[in-house]
PDB file of C-alpha atoms in Angstrom:
ATOM      1  CA  UNK A1031      -0.419   0.286  -0.383  1.00  0.00           C
ATOM      2  CA  UNK A1032       2.695   2.748   1.068  1.00  0.00           C
ATOM      3  CA  UNK A1033       5.298   0.897  -1.666  1.00  0.00           C
ATOM      4  CA  UNK A1034       3.818   2.863  -4.554  1.00  0.00           C
ATOM      5  CA  UNK A1035       4.895   6.391  -5.236  1.00  0.00           C
ATOM      6  CA  UNK A1036       2.091   8.830  -5.086  1.00  0.00           C
ATOM      7  CA  UNK A1037       2.268  11.392  -8.386  1.00  0.00           C
ATOM      8  CA  UNK A1038       1.817  14.803  -7.392  1.00  0.00           C
ATOM      9  CA  UNK A1039       2.369  16.849 -10.467  1.00  0.00           C
ATOM     10  CA  UNK A1040       1.063  20.083  -9.385  1.00  0.00           C
ATOM     11  CA  UNK A1041       4.537  20.642  -6.852  1.00  0.00           C
ATOM     12  CA  UNK A1042       7.839  22.152  -7.857  1.00  0.00           C
ATOM     13  CA  UNK A1043      10.474  21.007  -6.280  1.00  0.00           C
ATOM     14  CA  UNK A1044      11.736  23.294  -3.340  1.00  0.00           C
ATOM     15  CA  UNK A1045      14.752  23.594  -1.607  1.00  0.00           C
ATOM     16  CA  UNK A1046      14.582  23.585   2.356  1.00  0.00           C
ATOM     17  CA  UNK A1047      16.053  26.965   1.882  1.00  0.00           C
ATOM     18  CA  UNK A1048      14.027  27.808  -1.119  1.00  0.00           C
ATOM     19  CA  UNK A1049      10.954  27.309   2.021  1.00  0.00           C
ATOM     20  CA  UNK A1050      12.618  29.295   4.379  1.00  0.00           C
ATOM     21  CA  UNK A1051      13.101  32.474   2.159  1.00  0.00           C
ATOM     22  CA  UNK A1052       9.619  31.592   1.153  1.00  0.00           C
ATOM     23  CA  UNK A1053       8.283  31.801   4.407  1.00  0.00           C
ATOM     24  CA  UNK A1054      10.533  34.460   5.323  1.00  0.00           C
ATOM     25  CA  UNK A1055       8.799  36.607   2.447  1.00  0.00           C
ATOM     26  CA  UNK A1056       5.592  35.541   3.528  1.00  0.00           C
ATOM     27  CA  UNK A1057       5.639  36.403   7.200  1.00  0.00           C
ATOM     28  CA  UNK A1058       8.298  39.280   6.652  1.00  0.00           C
ATOM     29  CA  UNK A1059      10.102  37.845   9.550  1.00  0.00           C
ATOM     30  CA  UNK A1060      13.933  39.708  10.102  1.00  0.00           C
ATOM     31  CA  UNK A1061      15.868  36.487   9.997  1.00  0.00           C
ATOM     32  CA  UNK A1062      16.031  33.501   8.573  1.00  0.00           C
ATOM     33  CA  UNK A1063      16.388  32.054  11.589  1.00  0.00           C
ATOM     34  CA  UNK A1064      13.003  33.460  12.965  1.00  0.00           C
ATOM     35  CA  UNK A1065      11.451  32.106   9.767  1.00  0.00           C
ATOM     36  CA  UNK A1066      12.756  28.262  10.184  1.00  0.00           C
ATOM     37  CA  UNK A1067      11.438  28.544  13.981  1.00  0.00           C
ATOM     38  CA  UNK A1068       7.826  28.957  12.457  1.00  0.00           C
ATOM     39  CA  UNK A1069       8.397  26.227  10.077  1.00  0.00           C
ATOM     40  CA  UNK A1070       9.925  23.798  12.261  1.00  0.00           C
ATOM     41  CA  UNK A1071       6.475  24.616  15.336  1.00  0.00           C
ATOM     42  CA  UNK A1072       4.178  24.620  13.013  1.00  0.00           C
ATOM     43  CA  UNK A1073       5.279  21.785  11.032  1.00  0.00           C
ATOM     44  CA  UNK A1074       5.683  19.561  13.995  1.00  0.00           C
ATOM     45  CA  UNK A1075       1.942  21.029  15.216  1.00  0.00           C
ATOM     46  CA  UNK A1076       0.760  19.866  11.750  1.00  0.00           C
ATOM     47  CA  UNK A1077       2.250  16.471  12.620  1.00  0.00           C
ATOM     48  CA  UNK A1078       0.344  16.060  15.576  1.00  0.00           C
ATOM     49  CA  UNK A1079      -2.851  16.410  13.503  1.00  0.00           C
ATOM     50  CA  UNK A1080      -2.489  14.659  10.450  1.00  0.00           C
ATOM     51  CA  UNK A1081      -2.842  10.873   9.726  1.00  0.00           C
ATOM     52  CA  UNK A1082      -2.942   8.129   7.019  1.00  0.00           C
ATOM     53  CA  UNK A1083      -1.971   8.751   3.516  1.00  0.00           C
ATOM     54  CA  UNK A1084      -2.014  12.599   3.869  1.00  0.00           C
ATOM     55  CA  UNK A1085       0.201  12.400   6.258  1.00  0.00           C
ATOM     56  CA  UNK A1086       2.878  10.255   4.020  1.00  0.00           C
ATOM     57  CA  UNK A1087       2.105  12.068   0.860  1.00  0.00           C
ATOM     58  CA  UNK A1088       2.714  15.789   2.751  1.00  0.00           C
ATOM     59  CA  UNK A1089       5.908  14.496   3.964  1.00  0.00           C
ATOM     60  CA  UNK A1090       6.861  13.583   0.195  1.00  0.00           C
ATOM     61  CA  UNK A1091       5.874  16.961  -1.303  1.00  0.00           C
ATOM     62  CA  UNK A1092       8.392  18.747   1.553  1.00  0.00           C
ATOM     63  CA  UNK A1093      11.995  19.402   1.463  1.00  0.00           C
ATOM     64  CA  UNK A1094      13.513  16.330   3.484  1.00  0.00           C
ATOM     65  CA  UNK A1095      14.350  19.014   6.635  1.00  0.00           C
ATOM     66  CA  UNK A1096      10.480  20.082   6.673  1.00  0.00           C
ATOM     67  CA  UNK A1097       9.408  16.281   6.309  1.00  0.00           C
ATOM     68  CA  UNK A1098      11.411  15.043   9.150  1.00  0.00           C
ATOM     69  CA  UNK A1099      10.417  17.520  11.275  1.00  0.00           C
ATOM     70  CA  UNK A1100       6.492  16.712  10.158  1.00  0.00           C
ATOM     71  CA  UNK A1101       6.516  12.931  10.888  1.00  0.00           C
ATOM     72  CA  UNK A1102       9.139  13.122  13.902  1.00  0.00           C
ATOM     73  CA  UNK A1103       5.766  13.896  15.758  1.00  0.00           C
ATOM     74  CA  UNK A1104       2.965  11.135  16.985  1.00  0.00           C
ATOM     75  CA  UNK A1105      -0.430  12.460  15.930  1.00  0.00           C
ATOM     76  CA  UNK A1106      -2.610  13.099  18.752  1.00  0.00           C
ATOM     77  CA  UNK A1107      -5.517  11.285  19.603  1.00  0.00           C
ATOM     78  CA  UNK A1108      -7.897  13.818  19.695  1.00  0.00           C
ATOM     79  CA  UNK A1109      -7.744  16.214  16.599  1.00  0.00           C
ATOM     80  CA  UNK A1110      -8.274  20.058  17.327  1.00  0.00           C
ATOM     81  CA  UNK A1111     -10.057  22.626  15.401  1.00  0.00           C
ATOM     82  CA  UNK A1112      -8.427  25.555  13.435  1.00  0.00           C
ATOM     83  CA  UNK A1113      -8.137  27.447  16.626  1.00  0.00           C
ATOM     84  CA  UNK A1114      -7.453  25.031  18.753  1.00  0.00           C
ATOM     85  CA  UNK A1115      -4.749  24.116  16.717  1.00  0.00           C
ATOM     86  CA  UNK A1116      -3.603  27.775  17.166  1.00  0.00           C
ATOM     87  CA  UNK A1117      -4.469  28.199  20.977  1.00  0.00           C
ATOM     88  CA  UNK A1118      -2.353  24.759  21.677  1.00  0.00           C
ATOM     89  CA  UNK A1119       0.926  25.923  19.879  1.00  0.00           C
ATOM     90  CA  UNK A1120       0.761  29.435  21.516  1.00  0.00           C
ATOM     91  CA  UNK A1121       0.950  27.408  24.764  1.00  0.00           C
ATOM     92  CA  UNK A1122       3.708  25.487  23.752  1.00  0.00           C
ATOM     93  CA  UNK A1123       5.867  28.307  22.022  1.00  0.00           C
ATOM     94  CA  UNK A1124       5.098  30.754  24.403  1.00  0.00           C
ATOM     95  CA  UNK A1125       3.391  32.866  21.778  1.00  0.00           C
ATOM     96  CA  UNK A1126       0.526  34.747  21.657  1.00  0.00           C
ATOM     97  CA  UNK A1127      -2.511  33.659  19.548  1.00  0.00           C
ATOM     98  CA  UNK A1128      -1.960  36.740  17.280  1.00  0.00           C
ATOM     99  CA  UNK A1129       1.558  35.732  16.405  1.00  0.00           C
ATOM    100  CA  UNK A1130       1.389  32.042  16.377  1.00  0.00           C
ATOM    101  CA  UNK A1131      -1.585  32.703  13.956  1.00  0.00           C
ATOM    102  CA  UNK A1132       0.229  34.609  12.028  1.00  0.00           C
ATOM    103  CA  UNK A1133       3.532  32.141  11.778  1.00  0.00           C
ATOM    104  CA  UNK A1134       0.661  29.473  10.889  1.00  0.00           C
ATOM    105  CA  UNK A1135      -0.334  31.122   8.039  1.00  0.00           C
ATOM    106  CA  UNK A1136       3.130  32.414   6.489  1.00  0.00           C
ATOM    107  CA  UNK A1137       4.061  28.473   6.952  1.00  0.00           C
ATOM    108  CA  UNK A1138       1.192  26.858   5.643  1.00  0.00           C
ATOM    109  CA  UNK A1139       0.837  29.084   2.448  1.00  0.00           C
ATOM    110  CA  UNK A1140       4.064  27.582   1.732  1.00  0.00           C
ATOM    111  CA  UNK A1141       2.887  24.453   2.207  1.00  0.00           C
ATOM    112  CA  UNK A1142      -0.341  24.932   0.538  1.00  0.00           C
ATOM    113  CA  UNK A1143       2.224  25.812  -3.257  1.00  0.00           C
ATOM    114  CA  UNK A1144       4.083  22.368  -1.974  1.00  0.00           C
ATOM    115  CA  UNK A1145       1.174  20.197  -1.532  1.00  0.00           C
ATOM    116  CA  UNK A1146      -0.962  21.611  -4.680  1.00  0.00           C
ATOM    117  CA  UNK A1147      -4.825  21.317  -4.556  1.00  0.00           C
ATOM    118  CA  UNK A1148      -5.686  17.935  -4.688  1.00  0.00           C
ATOM    119  CA  UNK A1149      -3.937  16.718  -1.729  1.00  0.00           C
ATOM    120  CA  UNK A1150      -4.782  20.280   0.045  1.00  0.00           C
ATOM    121  CA  UNK A1151      -8.177  19.280  -0.620  1.00  0.00           C
ATOM    122  CA  UNK A1152      -7.658  15.853   1.178  1.00  0.00           C
ATOM    123  CA  UNK A1153      -5.947  17.143   4.151  1.00  0.00           C
ATOM    124  CA  UNK A1154      -8.600  19.753   4.540  1.00  0.00           C
ATOM    125  CA  UNK A1155     -11.038  16.831   4.173  1.00  0.00           C
ATOM    126  CA  UNK A1156      -9.519  14.984   7.267  1.00  0.00           C
ATOM    127  CA  UNK A1157      -8.783  17.883   9.885  1.00  0.00           C
ATOM    128  CA  UNK A1158     -11.721  19.443  11.472  1.00  0.00           C
ATOM    129  CA  UNK A1159     -12.995  23.028  10.777  1.00  0.00           C
ATOM    130  CA  UNK A1160     -11.205  26.153  10.675  1.00  0.00           C
ATOM    131  CA  UNK A1161      -8.158  24.975   9.286  1.00  0.00           C
ATOM    132  CA  UNK A1162      -8.816  26.230   5.688  1.00  0.00           C
ATOM    133  CA  UNK A1163      -8.500  29.960   6.728  1.00  0.00           C
ATOM    134  CA  UNK A1164      -4.773  28.584   8.315  1.00  0.00           C
ATOM    135  CA  UNK A1165      -4.057  27.175   4.675  1.00  0.00           C
ATOM    136  CA  UNK A1166      -5.446  30.443   3.198  1.00  0.00           C
ATOM    137  CA  UNK A1167      -8.444  29.018   1.659  1.00  0.00           C
ATOM    138  CA  UNK A1168     -12.173  29.813   1.886  1.00  0.00           C
ATOM    139  CA  UNK A1169     -14.442  27.680   4.715  1.00  0.00           C
ATOM    140  CA  UNK A1170     -16.258  25.496   2.256  1.00  0.00           C
ATOM    141  CA  UNK A1171     -18.461  23.015   4.408  1.00  0.00           C
ATOM    142  CA  UNK A1172     -21.508  21.195   3.914  1.00  0.00           C
ATOM    143  CA  UNK A1173     -24.459  21.804   5.892  1.00  0.00           C
ATOM    144  CA  UNK A1174     -25.002  18.848   8.748  1.00  0.00           C
ATOM    145  CA  UNK A1175     -28.095  17.047   8.473  1.00  0.00           C
ATOM    146  CA  UNK A1176     -30.500  18.114  11.273  1.00  0.00           C
TER     147      UNK A1176
END
């Protein structure tokens, strides 16, 4: 099941240095070190939320250093909403919810480019509500039957 490579034609190869520069630009960070800190914190938190094929496929899209950060995490047994994700990450890093939301947006905008639309749709389908906005996408949910 996992031994067959999955094609993801929408992504363009990016080195970790290029990823850091993209995140630095997106987040308007003064240094590469600050961008790297945001990348590692956000991808570690995302690694605690993603499971299954989406986790594996996303890791394949990322530069190796970023993929290792994502996959080094053991997925949590309880999935967090998008806002819960930001609050949890803020508590773990000692940041404010506002700066953590900024970091999340900067990193996940780059992840969105690397993942491509098909994988991103699968990731958002797996995660609870609120993540689409973190990835810079519209939050489109089907109404639940009463």
